Short mmCIF file of C-alpha atoms in Angstrom, two decimals:
data_model
loop_
_atom_site.label_atom_id
_atom_site.label_comp_id
_atom_site.label_asym_id
_atom_site.label_seq_id
_atom_site.Cartn_x
_atom_site.Cartn_y
_atom_site.Cartn_z
CA MET A 152 85.83 -64.97 60.17
CA ARG A 153 84.64 -62.54 63.23
CA ASN A 154 83.48 -59.36 61.97
CA GLY A 155 83.51 -59.55 57.46
CA THR A 156 84.43 -62.48 54.83
CA ALA A 157 88.11 -63.14 54.09
CA LEU A 158 90.06 -65.82 51.62
CA LEU A 159 91.00 -69.23 52.07
CA ALA A 160 93.31 -69.97 49.42
CA ASP A 161 95.23 -73.73 49.69
CA ILE A 162 98.76 -73.53 47.22
CA GLY A 163 99.99 -76.04 45.97
CA GLY A 164 102.47 -76.15 43.00
CA THR A 165 100.06 -78.74 40.96
CA ASN A 166 96.80 -76.49 41.44
CA THR A 167 95.75 -73.57 43.67
CA ARG A 168 92.47 -73.44 44.95
CA PHE A 169 90.59 -70.57 45.86
CA ALA A 170 86.82 -70.15 48.91
CA LEU A 171 85.04 -67.61 49.99
CA LEU A 172 84.55 -67.68 53.85
CA ASP A 173 81.06 -65.30 54.88
CA LYS A 174 80.75 -63.92 58.56
CA GLU A 175 78.81 -67.14 59.44
CA GLY A 176 81.72 -68.91 59.55
CA ARG A 177 80.84 -71.63 55.97
CA ILE A 178 82.73 -72.09 53.32
CA GLY A 179 81.82 -71.68 49.96
CA ALA A 180 82.50 -73.75 46.57
CA PRO A 181 85.94 -73.40 45.51
CA ASP A 182 86.98 -72.45 42.67
CA VAL A 183 89.91 -74.80 41.00
CA PHE A 184 93.09 -74.20 38.55
CA PRO A 185 96.39 -74.66 37.98
CA THR A 186 98.92 -72.95 40.18
CA ALA A 187 101.02 -72.44 36.96
CA ALA A 188 97.25 -69.82 35.20
CA HIS A 189 98.47 -67.36 36.40
CA GLU A 190 102.21 -66.36 37.01
CA THR A 191 101.67 -64.79 40.67
CA LEU A 192 99.33 -65.09 43.89
CA GLU A 193 98.98 -61.25 43.89
CA ALA A 194 97.40 -61.96 39.63
CA ALA A 195 95.19 -65.20 40.65
CA ILE A 196 93.78 -63.20 43.75
CA GLN A 197 92.96 -60.51 41.64
CA HIS A 198 91.41 -62.48 38.49
CA TRP A 199 89.80 -64.36 40.60
CA MET A 200 87.78 -61.35 42.93
CA ASP A 201 86.97 -59.56 39.47
CA GLU A 202 85.25 -62.98 38.11
CA THR A 203 83.90 -63.85 42.21
CA GLY A 204 83.47 -59.91 42.44
CA HIS A 205 84.07 -61.45 46.03
CA ARG A 206 85.76 -58.44 48.75
CA PRO A 207 86.97 -59.54 51.05
CA ASP A 208 88.55 -58.64 54.12
CA ALA A 209 91.00 -61.00 55.17
CA ALA A 210 93.34 -64.00 54.13
CA ALA A 211 94.61 -67.02 55.54
CA LEU A 212 96.41 -69.06 52.94
CA ALA A 213 97.91 -72.66 53.18
CA VAL A 214 101.16 -73.24 51.38
CA ALA A 215 103.08 -75.91 50.64
CA GLY A 216 106.03 -75.41 51.54
CA PRO A 217 107.88 -73.91 54.71
CA VAL A 218 106.74 -70.79 56.47
CA THR A 219 109.15 -69.16 58.10
CA GLY A 220 108.20 -65.48 57.45
CA ASP A 221 107.13 -62.32 55.19
CA VAL A 222 107.94 -64.62 51.96
CA VAL A 223 107.28 -67.83 50.96
CA ALA A 224 108.36 -69.72 48.22
CA LEU A 225 106.49 -72.75 47.27
CA THR A 226 108.88 -75.84 47.07
CA ASN A 227 107.42 -77.27 43.26
CA HIS A 228 106.64 -74.03 42.08
CA PRO A 229 108.04 -70.38 41.24
CA TRP A 230 105.50 -67.73 43.68
CA ARG A 231 107.16 -66.41 46.03
CA ILE A 232 104.43 -65.39 48.23
CA SER A 233 104.62 -62.10 51.06
CA ALA A 234 101.91 -61.73 53.49
CA SER A 235 102.86 -57.86 53.78
CA GLY A 236 102.18 -57.49 50.48
CA LEU A 237 98.66 -59.19 50.22
CA ALA A 238 97.93 -57.07 52.68
CA ALA A 239 98.52 -53.87 51.11
CA ARG A 240 97.93 -55.17 47.05
CA PHE A 241 94.27 -56.54 48.54
CA GLY A 242 93.98 -54.69 52.58
CA PHE A 243 93.68 -58.05 53.18
CA ALA A 244 93.54 -57.55 57.68
CA PRO A 245 95.10 -59.91 58.32
CA VAL A 246 96.76 -62.24 56.02
CA CYS A 247 97.92 -65.74 58.36
CA VAL A 248 100.02 -67.78 56.28
CA MET A 249 100.80 -71.78 57.59
CA ASN A 250 101.67 -74.37 55.87
CA ASP A 251 99.59 -76.18 52.78
CA VAL A 252 99.77 -79.43 55.72
CA ALA A 253 99.85 -78.06 58.67
CA ALA A 254 95.84 -76.05 57.81
CA ILE A 255 95.11 -80.53 56.75
CA ALA A 256 96.26 -81.39 60.45
CA ARG A 257 94.65 -78.51 61.72
CA ALA A 258 90.72 -79.13 60.55
CA LEU A 259 90.86 -82.95 61.84
CA PRO A 260 89.13 -82.17 64.30
CA ASP A 261 86.44 -80.53 62.76
CA LEU A 262 86.07 -83.74 59.61
CA PRO A 263 82.79 -86.19 60.33
CA ASP A 264 84.21 -89.84 61.51
CA SER A 265 83.21 -90.64 57.08
CA ALA A 266 86.33 -88.67 56.66
CA PHE A 267 88.82 -91.88 58.14
CA ARG A 268 88.87 -94.73 55.45
CA PRO A 269 90.96 -96.96 58.15
CA LEU A 270 93.92 -98.52 56.70
CA LYS A 271 94.65 -100.45 59.77
CA PRO A 272 93.56 -100.78 62.78
CA GLY A 273 94.07 -99.64 66.37
CA THR A 274 93.96 -97.71 69.50
CA ALA A 275 94.00 -94.14 69.65
CA ASN A 276 95.08 -91.90 72.31
CA PRO A 277 93.47 -88.37 71.99
CA GLU A 278 96.98 -87.33 74.71
CA ALA A 279 98.82 -87.82 71.72
CA ALA A 280 99.76 -86.34 69.16
CA ARG A 281 98.53 -87.50 65.18
CA LEU A 282 100.30 -87.24 62.11
CA VAL A 283 100.08 -86.43 58.73
CA VAL A 284 101.52 -87.98 56.35
CA ALA A 285 100.44 -85.79 52.23
CA PRO A 286 101.64 -87.80 49.37
CA GLY A 287 100.74 -85.71 45.81
CA THR A 288 102.82 -83.28 44.25
CA GLY A 289 105.68 -83.25 46.96
CA LEU A 290 105.41 -85.18 50.95
CA GLY A 291 103.88 -82.90 53.17
CA VAL A 292 104.33 -83.43 57.28
CA ALA A 293 102.54 -82.14 59.79
CA ALA A 294 101.50 -83.41 63.54
CA LEU A 295 98.48 -82.06 66.04
CA LEU A 296 98.99 -81.46 69.80
CA PRO A 297 96.41 -81.24 71.97
CA ALA A 298 97.03 -78.86 74.29
CA LYS A 299 96.20 -77.25 77.92
CA THR A 300 93.28 -75.39 75.70
CA GLY A 301 92.73 -75.64 72.04
CA PHE A 302 95.56 -77.96 69.53
CA HIS A 303 99.48 -77.00 68.65
CA VAL A 304 100.32 -78.48 64.81
CA ALA A 305 103.40 -78.95 64.50
CA SER A 306 104.74 -78.12 61.32
CA SER A 307 107.91 -80.48 59.08
CA GLU A 308 110.38 -81.04 56.58
CA GLY A 309 110.50 -85.11 57.19
CA GLY A 310 109.32 -85.45 54.00
CA HIS A 311 112.99 -84.84 52.54
CA VAL A 312 114.71 -87.28 54.62
CA THR A 313 117.07 -89.70 52.83
CA LEU A 314 114.88 -92.54 51.77
CA ALA A 315 116.25 -95.49 53.17
CA ALA A 316 116.55 -99.18 51.84
CA ARG A 317 115.69 -102.04 54.01
CA ASP A 318 117.51 -104.69 52.76
CA ALA A 319 119.39 -105.08 49.50
CA ALA A 320 116.96 -105.59 47.16
CA GLU A 321 115.40 -102.04 47.97
CA ALA A 322 119.34 -100.94 48.35
CA ALA A 323 119.97 -101.76 44.72
CA LEU A 324 116.30 -100.36 43.78
CA LEU A 325 117.59 -97.40 45.28
CA GLU A 326 120.24 -97.03 43.72
CA ARG A 327 118.96 -97.55 40.22
CA LEU A 328 116.91 -94.45 41.72
CA ARG A 329 119.83 -92.78 42.39
CA GLU A 330 121.39 -91.95 39.54
CA ASP A 331 120.64 -88.83 38.63
CA SER A 332 120.35 -87.69 42.18
CA ALA A 333 123.21 -87.54 45.59
CA HIS A 334 120.88 -87.43 47.54
CA LEU A 335 117.16 -89.52 47.61
CA SER A 336 115.03 -88.46 49.44
CA ALA A 337 111.34 -89.83 50.34
CA GLU A 338 109.40 -87.11 48.50
CA ASP A 339 111.60 -87.57 45.58
CA VAL A 340 110.11 -91.24 46.06
CA LEU A 341 107.21 -91.05 47.38
CA ALA A 342 105.37 -88.35 45.48
CA ALA A 343 103.36 -87.95 42.46
CA PRO A 344 106.53 -88.36 39.89
CA GLY A 345 108.39 -91.11 41.41
CA LEU A 346 105.42 -93.74 40.95
CA ALA A 347 107.15 -92.80 37.67
CA ARG A 348 109.91 -93.10 38.64
CA LEU A 349 110.06 -96.29 40.41
CA HIS A 350 108.03 -97.87 36.70
CA HIS A 351 111.50 -96.73 35.25
CA ALA A 352 113.68 -97.86 37.41
CA PHE A 353 111.71 -101.61 36.78
CA SER A 354 110.77 -101.17 32.94
CA GLY A 355 113.51 -98.79 31.63
CA LYS A 356 110.20 -97.27 30.34
CA SER A 357 108.85 -93.40 30.86
CA ILE A 358 105.82 -92.95 31.56
CA GLU A 359 103.35 -91.14 33.90
CA PRO A 360 102.18 -92.08 37.42
CA GLU A 361 98.66 -91.88 35.69
CA GLU A 362 99.66 -94.38 33.42
CA VAL A 363 101.41 -96.47 35.77
CA THR A 364 97.98 -97.09 38.29
CA ALA A 365 96.65 -98.35 34.77
CA ALA A 366 99.20 -101.23 33.93
CA ALA A 367 98.87 -101.71 37.76
CA LEU A 368 95.30 -101.97 36.94
CA ALA A 369 95.48 -105.23 33.83
CA GLY A 370 98.35 -106.89 35.79
CA GLU A 371 101.69 -105.82 33.50
CA ALA A 372 103.84 -106.71 36.45
CA ASN A 373 106.60 -103.58 36.36
CA ALA A 374 104.37 -101.70 37.32
CA ARG A 375 102.40 -103.91 39.70
CA ALA A 376 106.32 -104.39 41.36
CA ALA A 377 106.48 -100.41 41.46
CA THR A 378 103.34 -99.50 43.41
CA ALA A 379 104.00 -102.71 45.71
CA ALA A 380 107.45 -101.05 46.67
CA TYR A 381 106.09 -97.84 46.26
CA CYS A 382 103.52 -99.02 48.78
CA ALA A 383 105.56 -100.19 50.98
CA MET A 384 108.42 -96.88 51.53
CA LEU A 385 105.84 -94.82 52.30
CA GLY A 386 104.25 -97.87 55.04
CA GLY A 387 108.62 -97.87 56.48
CA VAL A 388 108.73 -93.32 56.46
CA ALA A 389 105.49 -93.68 57.72
CA GLY A 390 106.33 -96.13 61.01
CA ASP A 391 109.46 -93.58 61.30
CA LEU A 392 107.74 -90.35 61.36
CA ALA A 393 105.24 -92.52 63.67
CA MET A 394 107.68 -93.23 65.98
CA ALA A 395 109.40 -89.49 64.74
CA PHE A 396 106.06 -87.68 66.20
CA ASP A 397 105.25 -90.13 69.22
CA ALA A 398 101.81 -90.51 66.64
CA ARG A 399 99.16 -92.07 69.54
CA GLY A 400 96.76 -90.65 68.48
CA GLY A 401 97.04 -91.83 65.33
CA VAL A 402 98.59 -92.07 61.85
CA VAL A 403 96.45 -90.28 59.08
CA ILE A 404 97.57 -90.92 55.06
CA ALA A 405 96.58 -86.60 53.17
CA GLY A 406 97.06 -86.00 49.86
CA ASP A 407 95.89 -86.86 46.93
CA LEU A 408 97.89 -89.78 45.45
CA PRO A 409 97.02 -92.78 47.51
CA GLY A 410 93.16 -92.11 46.96
CA ARG A 411 93.98 -91.80 42.99
CA MET A 412 95.26 -94.78 42.79
CA GLY A 413 92.61 -97.20 44.26
CA ASN A 414 92.98 -100.63 44.60
CA THR A 415 96.50 -100.80 43.56
CA PHE A 416 97.38 -99.57 46.34
CA ASP A 417 98.09 -102.15 48.27
CA MET A 418 97.31 -101.64 52.09
CA ASN A 419 99.19 -105.60 52.68
CA SER A 420 102.54 -104.15 52.16
CA PHE A 421 102.05 -100.72 53.55
CA ILE A 422 101.10 -101.97 57.10
CA ARG A 423 103.64 -104.55 56.94
CA ARG A 424 106.79 -102.22 56.78
CA PHE A 425 104.87 -99.68 58.48
CA THR A 426 104.77 -101.59 62.03
CA ASP A 427 108.54 -103.56 60.82
CA LYS A 428 110.43 -101.34 63.49
CA GLY A 429 112.27 -104.33 65.72
CA PRO A 430 111.60 -103.85 69.21
CA PHE A 431 108.83 -100.89 68.18
CA ALA A 432 106.49 -103.22 66.14
CA ALA A 433 103.92 -103.48 69.13
CA TYR A 434 104.12 -100.13 69.97
CA LEU A 435 103.03 -99.84 65.69
CA ALA A 436 100.91 -102.44 65.69
CA ALA A 437 98.68 -100.45 68.19
CA ILE A 438 98.60 -96.63 66.08
CA PRO A 439 95.29 -96.45 63.87
CA VAL A 440 95.99 -95.75 60.14
CA SER A 441 93.13 -94.59 57.72
CA LEU A 442 93.45 -92.97 54.46
CA LEU A 443 91.81 -89.23 54.76
CA ASP A 444 88.86 -88.88 51.90
CA ALA A 445 87.26 -85.42 51.96
CA PRO A 446 87.58 -82.63 49.59
CA TYR A 447 89.35 -79.50 50.21
CA PRO A 448 89.59 -80.51 53.96
CA ALA A 449 93.02 -77.57 53.89
CA PHE A 450 90.14 -74.85 54.07
CA ALA A 451 88.36 -76.78 57.23
CA GLY A 452 91.81 -75.85 58.73
CA LEU A 453 92.18 -72.81 58.12
CA ALA A 454 89.06 -71.94 59.03
CA ALA A 455 89.34 -73.11 62.46
CA LEU A 456 92.58 -70.53 63.01
CA LEU A 457 90.35 -67.49 61.88
CA ARG A 458 88.16 -69.01 64.23
CA ASP A 459 90.97 -69.72 67.06
CA GLN A 460 92.44 -66.51 67.21
CA PRO A 461 91.88 -62.76 67.95
CA LEU A 462 91.97 -61.77 64.40
CA ASP A 463 91.14 -57.90 64.84
CA ASP A 464 93.81 -57.75 66.63
CA GLN A 465 96.24 -58.30 64.98
CA PRO A 466 98.35 -55.66 62.41
CA PRO A 467 98.32 -56.74 58.60
CA GLY A 468 100.85 -59.52 57.72
CA ARG A 469 101.12 -61.83 59.78
CA SER A 470 102.15 -65.40 59.89
CA ALA A 471 99.94 -67.95 61.33
CA PRO A 472 101.65 -69.93 64.01
CA GLU A 473 101.80 -73.73 63.81
#
């Protein structure tokens, strides 16, 4: 922020994170709380300001939902967020809003090499797009495209594409998952609740996603089948999206679910399905894939957004271009 401080907010369906960007561009320690702890974002901001004593001049928000205008609805939570309303309520000037995975994509050039744990080797083309696929509460997708000056971020609702089967066995599995939903999207299976749905399809038992991972680590057959199926389908969807975005700059798996899976994340199943695209197998084999291991990466993207844009010339309540 050029002339003052800014509130950075990473707003998800499960958790919300606030941090202060100071006048020197440093990001303060984050405050993390359940999104459901407050009825509105305004109430959450007011509570944070009262608790910390911070009075930011501007705000930049990363929101888990499509950003198409002044009012943004979270995909997996009832909050509705108005940029102009926040500007009027708190005096923020400006209020910039972007999709949360788009913010992660924008952060990629500013993160250290150590933040990227290799999943699949390859050779990145620096002139091509980099793709972020983020399984968490939902399944977020965004891409970072090099431009003549700086970068352009392309948001996407790619997580809601229809999930396709690779073979007859997987088609039968998806039919079992489809029982309670006419449309079965990639997010339905590859976001965190989908891991529990997969386990239920194999076992008939309802347990939490964390319990699936623990059971897989203990060697339980249905849990291992569920995690293997999950990793294979995530690889297949990531490969499809890499082709759609021509992501020869590399694919980054973000979101907290793959990291929480630990040793149950089946890299071999993921890689096989990522490259299993017929005549485009060699194209995908050349694309490096990494797992993002960085705390609160959306904050770095929001800070870059504020740093890059001539904010003092913008009117309050403007949604950031992505």
